[in-house]
PDB file of C-alpha atoms in Angstrom:
ATOM      1  CA  MET A   1     123.017-268.710  -7.562  1.00  0.00           C
ATOM      2  CA  GLN A   2     122.970-267.742 -11.225  1.00  0.00           C
ATOM      3  CA  HIS A   3     123.224-270.409 -13.922  1.00  0.00           C
ATOM      4  CA  ALA A   4     123.961-270.641 -17.626  1.00  0.00           C
ATOM      5  CA  GLU A   5     120.231-270.568 -18.403  1.00  0.00           C
ATOM      6  CA  ASP A   6     119.932-267.232 -16.559  1.00  0.00           C
ATOM      7  CA  VAL A   7     122.772-265.866 -18.699  1.00  0.00           C
ATOM      8  CA  ARG A   8     121.121-267.135 -21.874  1.00  0.00           C
ATOM      9  CA  ARG A   9     117.687-265.744 -20.929  1.00  0.00           C
ATOM     10  CA  ILE A  10     119.049-262.291 -20.050  1.00  0.00           C
ATOM     11  CA  CYS A  11     121.352-262.063 -23.077  1.00  0.00           C
ATOM     12  CA  LEU A  12     118.625-263.069 -25.502  1.00  0.00           C
ATOM     13  CA  SER A  13     116.243-260.523 -23.950  1.00  0.00           C
ATOM     14  CA  LEU A  14     118.584-257.698 -24.998  1.00  0.00           C
ATOM     15  CA  PRO A  15     117.773-256.118 -28.397  1.00  0.00           C
ATOM     16  CA  ASP A  16     119.216-257.652 -31.572  1.00  0.00           C
ATOM     17  CA  THR A  17     121.065-260.387 -29.635  1.00  0.00           C
ATOM     18  CA  THR A  18     121.808-263.808 -31.074  1.00  0.00           C
ATOM     19  CA  GLU A  19     123.525-266.888 -29.688  1.00  0.00           C
ATOM     20  CA  LYS A  20     126.251-268.635 -31.679  1.00  0.00           C
ATOM     21  CA  ILE A  21     128.571-271.490 -30.777  1.00  0.00           C
ATOM     22  CA  ALA A  22     132.206-270.453 -31.250  1.00  0.00           C
ATOM     23  CA  TRP A  23     135.327-272.082 -29.794  1.00  0.00           C
ATOM     24  CA  SER A  24     132.998-274.890 -28.602  1.00  0.00           C
ATOM     25  CA  MET A  25     131.071-272.564 -26.269  1.00  0.00           C
ATOM     26  CA  PRO A  26     127.969-270.381 -26.387  1.00  0.00           C
ATOM     27  CA  THR A  27     128.656-266.779 -27.354  1.00  0.00           C
ATOM     28  CA  PHE A  28     126.198-263.894 -27.433  1.00  0.00           C
ATOM     29  CA  ARG A  29     126.355-261.138 -30.019  1.00  0.00           C
ATOM     30  CA  VAL A  30     124.609-257.851 -30.645  1.00  0.00           C
ATOM     31  CA  ALA A  31     124.401-256.881 -34.301  1.00  0.00           C
ATOM     32  CA  GLY A  32     127.048-259.559 -34.934  1.00  0.00           C
ATOM     33  CA  LYS A  33     129.516-258.256 -32.318  1.00  0.00           C
ATOM     34  CA  MET A  34     130.328-260.543 -29.370  1.00  0.00           C
ATOM     35  CA  PHE A  35     129.561-259.223 -25.871  1.00  0.00           C
ATOM     36  CA  ALA A  36     129.416-262.361 -23.692  1.00  0.00           C
ATOM     37  CA  THR A  37     130.595-265.973 -23.650  1.00  0.00           C
ATOM     38  CA  LEU A  38     129.904-268.967 -21.406  1.00  0.00           C
ATOM     39  CA  PRO A  39     133.282-270.743 -20.994  1.00  0.00           C
ATOM     40  CA  GLU A  40     134.495-273.181 -18.283  1.00  0.00           C
ATOM     41  CA  GLU A  41     131.627-275.639 -18.158  1.00  0.00           C
ATOM     42  CA  GLU A  42     129.307-272.630 -17.980  1.00  0.00           C
ATOM     43  CA  THR A  43     130.207-271.695 -14.384  1.00  0.00           C
ATOM     44  CA  SER A  44     131.483-268.274 -15.425  1.00  0.00           C
ATOM     45  CA  ILE A  45     130.958-265.680 -18.111  1.00  0.00           C
ATOM     46  CA  ALA A  46     133.345-263.494 -20.045  1.00  0.00           C
ATOM     47  CA  VAL A  47     132.120-259.965 -20.768  1.00  0.00           C
ATOM     48  CA  ARG A  48     133.463-256.776 -22.305  1.00  0.00           C
ATOM     49  CA  CYS A  49     135.007-254.391 -19.799  1.00  0.00           C
ATOM     50  CA  PRO A  50     137.382-251.456 -20.358  1.00  0.00           C
ATOM     51  CA  LYS A  51     140.850-252.478 -19.129  1.00  0.00           C
ATOM     52  CA  GLU A  52     141.060-249.756 -16.455  1.00  0.00           C
ATOM     53  CA  GLU A  53     137.703-250.772 -14.961  1.00  0.00           C
ATOM     54  CA  ARG A  54     138.550-254.451 -15.317  1.00  0.00           C
ATOM     55  CA  ASP A  55     141.734-254.098 -13.304  1.00  0.00           C
ATOM     56  CA  GLU A  56     139.874-252.198 -10.574  1.00  0.00           C
ATOM     57  CA  LEU A  57     137.141-254.871 -10.432  1.00  0.00           C
ATOM     58  CA  VAL A  58     139.674-257.692 -10.131  1.00  0.00           C
ATOM     59  CA  LEU A  59     141.533-255.885  -7.332  1.00  0.00           C
ATOM     60  CA  ALA A  60     138.336-255.003  -5.477  1.00  0.00           C
ATOM     61  CA  GLU A  61     136.591-258.383  -5.808  1.00  0.00           C
ATOM     62  CA  PRO A  62     139.044-261.135  -6.811  1.00  0.00           C
ATOM     63  CA  GLY A  63     136.576-263.832  -5.765  1.00  0.00           C
ATOM     64  CA  LYS A  64     134.085-262.558  -8.327  1.00  0.00           C
ATOM     65  CA  PHE A  65     136.202-261.186 -11.192  1.00  0.00           C
ATOM     66  CA  TRP A  66     139.383-262.404 -12.852  1.00  0.00           C
ATOM     67  CA  ILE A  67     141.282-262.121 -16.104  1.00  0.00           C
ATOM     68  CA  ALA A  68     141.963-265.219 -18.167  1.00  0.00           C
ATOM     69  CA  ASP A  69     145.547-265.333 -19.413  1.00  0.00           C
ATOM     70  CA  HIS A  70     144.558-265.464 -23.094  1.00  0.00           C
ATOM     71  CA  GLU A  71     142.267-262.425 -22.626  1.00  0.00           C
ATOM     72  CA  ALA A  72     144.753-260.225 -20.738  1.00  0.00           C
ATOM     73  CA  GLY A  73     145.479-258.098 -23.801  1.00  0.00           C
ATOM     74  CA  PHE A  74     141.803-257.506 -24.525  1.00  0.00           C
ATOM     75  CA  ALA A  75     139.048-255.528 -22.812  1.00  0.00           C
ATOM     76  CA  TRP A  76     137.317-258.595 -21.311  1.00  0.00           C
ATOM     77  CA  VAL A  77     136.825-259.818 -17.750  1.00  0.00           C
ATOM     78  CA  ARG A  78     135.559-263.117 -16.338  1.00  0.00           C
ATOM     79  CA  VAL A  79     132.782-263.290 -13.756  1.00  0.00           C
ATOM     80  CA  ARG A  80     132.090-266.310 -11.523  1.00  0.00           C
ATOM     81  CA  LEU A  81     128.345-266.965 -11.672  1.00  0.00           C
ATOM     82  CA  ALA A  82     128.276-268.455  -8.150  1.00  0.00           C
ATOM     83  CA  SER A  83     129.624-265.199  -6.713  1.00  0.00           C
ATOM     84  CA  LEU A  84     126.841-262.971  -8.052  1.00  0.00           C
ATOM     85  CA  GLU A  85     124.304-261.637  -5.577  1.00  0.00           C
ATOM     86  CA  ASP A  86     121.212-262.034  -7.757  1.00  0.00           C
ATOM     87  CA  SER A  87     119.800-261.859 -11.272  1.00  0.00           C
ATOM     88  CA  ASP A  88     119.770-258.041 -11.124  1.00  0.00           C
ATOM     89  CA  GLU A  89     123.548-257.985 -10.750  1.00  0.00           C
ATOM     90  CA  LEU A  90     123.909-260.456 -13.617  1.00  0.00           C
ATOM     91  CA  ARG A  91     121.590-258.367 -15.798  1.00  0.00           C
ATOM     92  CA  ASP A  92     123.559-255.178 -14.997  1.00  0.00           C
ATOM     93  CA  ILE A  93     126.843-256.845 -15.966  1.00  0.00           C
ATOM     94  CA  LEU A  94     125.441-258.289 -19.201  1.00  0.00           C
ATOM     95  CA  ALA A  95     123.651-255.069 -20.172  1.00  0.00           C
ATOM     96  CA  ASP A  96     126.845-253.091 -19.618  1.00  0.00           C
ATOM     97  CA  SER A  97     128.747-255.459 -21.901  1.00  0.00           C
ATOM     98  CA  TRP A  98     125.912-255.283 -24.477  1.00  0.00           C
ATOM     99  CA  ARG A  99     126.119-251.458 -24.469  1.00  0.00           C
ATOM    100  CA  GLN A 100     129.848-251.620 -25.231  1.00  0.00           C
ATOM    101  CA  ALA A 101     129.253-253.792 -28.291  1.00  0.00           C
ATOM    102  CA  ALA A 102     125.952-252.375 -29.556  1.00  0.00           C
ATOM    103  CA  PRO A 103     125.939-250.010 -32.531  1.00  0.00           C
ATOM    104  CA  THR A 104     124.823-246.407 -31.979  1.00  0.00           C
ATOM    105  CA  ARG A 105     121.487-247.025 -33.721  1.00  0.00           C
ATOM    106  CA  LEU A 106     120.545-249.595 -31.067  1.00  0.00           C
ATOM    107  CA  LEU A 107     121.760-247.448 -28.180  1.00  0.00           C
ATOM    108  CA  GLU A 108     119.627-244.597 -29.517  1.00  0.00           C
ATOM    109  CA  SER A 109     116.627-246.891 -30.064  1.00  0.00           C
ATOM    110  CA  TYR A 110     116.760-248.259 -26.501  1.00  0.00           C
ATOM    111  CA  PRO A 111     117.625-245.293 -24.253  1.00  0.00           C
ATOM    112  CA  GLU A 112     116.380-247.214 -21.201  1.00  0.00           C
ATOM    113  CA  LEU A 113     119.451-249.427 -21.542  1.00  0.00           C
ATOM    114  CA  GLY A 114     121.690-246.369 -21.210  1.00  0.00           C
ATOM    115  CA  LEU A 115     124.955-245.517 -22.877  1.00  0.00           C
ATOM    116  CA  PRO A 116     128.332-247.099 -22.182  1.00  0.00           C
ATOM    117  CA  ALA A 117     130.353-245.328 -19.508  1.00  0.00           C
ATOM    118  CA  ASP A 118     132.907-244.115 -22.041  1.00  0.00           C
ATOM    119  CA  GLY A 119     130.270-243.315 -24.713  1.00  0.00           C
TER     120      GLY A 119
END
């Protein structure tokens, strides 16, 4: 099972990432732009996800993904940490969210992290 410390370790390993407390919870930002949060007593994460993909994820795996009411209008999805297979899956999810928030200069500097799906 993945824990908040796994989230923190992976997020902070991504280039130009910082942690900042906002809304009384840890948030992770790349070049100042938020890409992940640790809400709900740190048993889940919220990450960036294009709305079309988000809706497909929630329909396909409702035990893993869901949309918080206050985030429904935004391109974010929640992920239950207990439902993740392993740290590789967590890293893939966090790296994908990082790519969506990262500026072009970082994406170009770290090609091994890939480009966002819509980029």
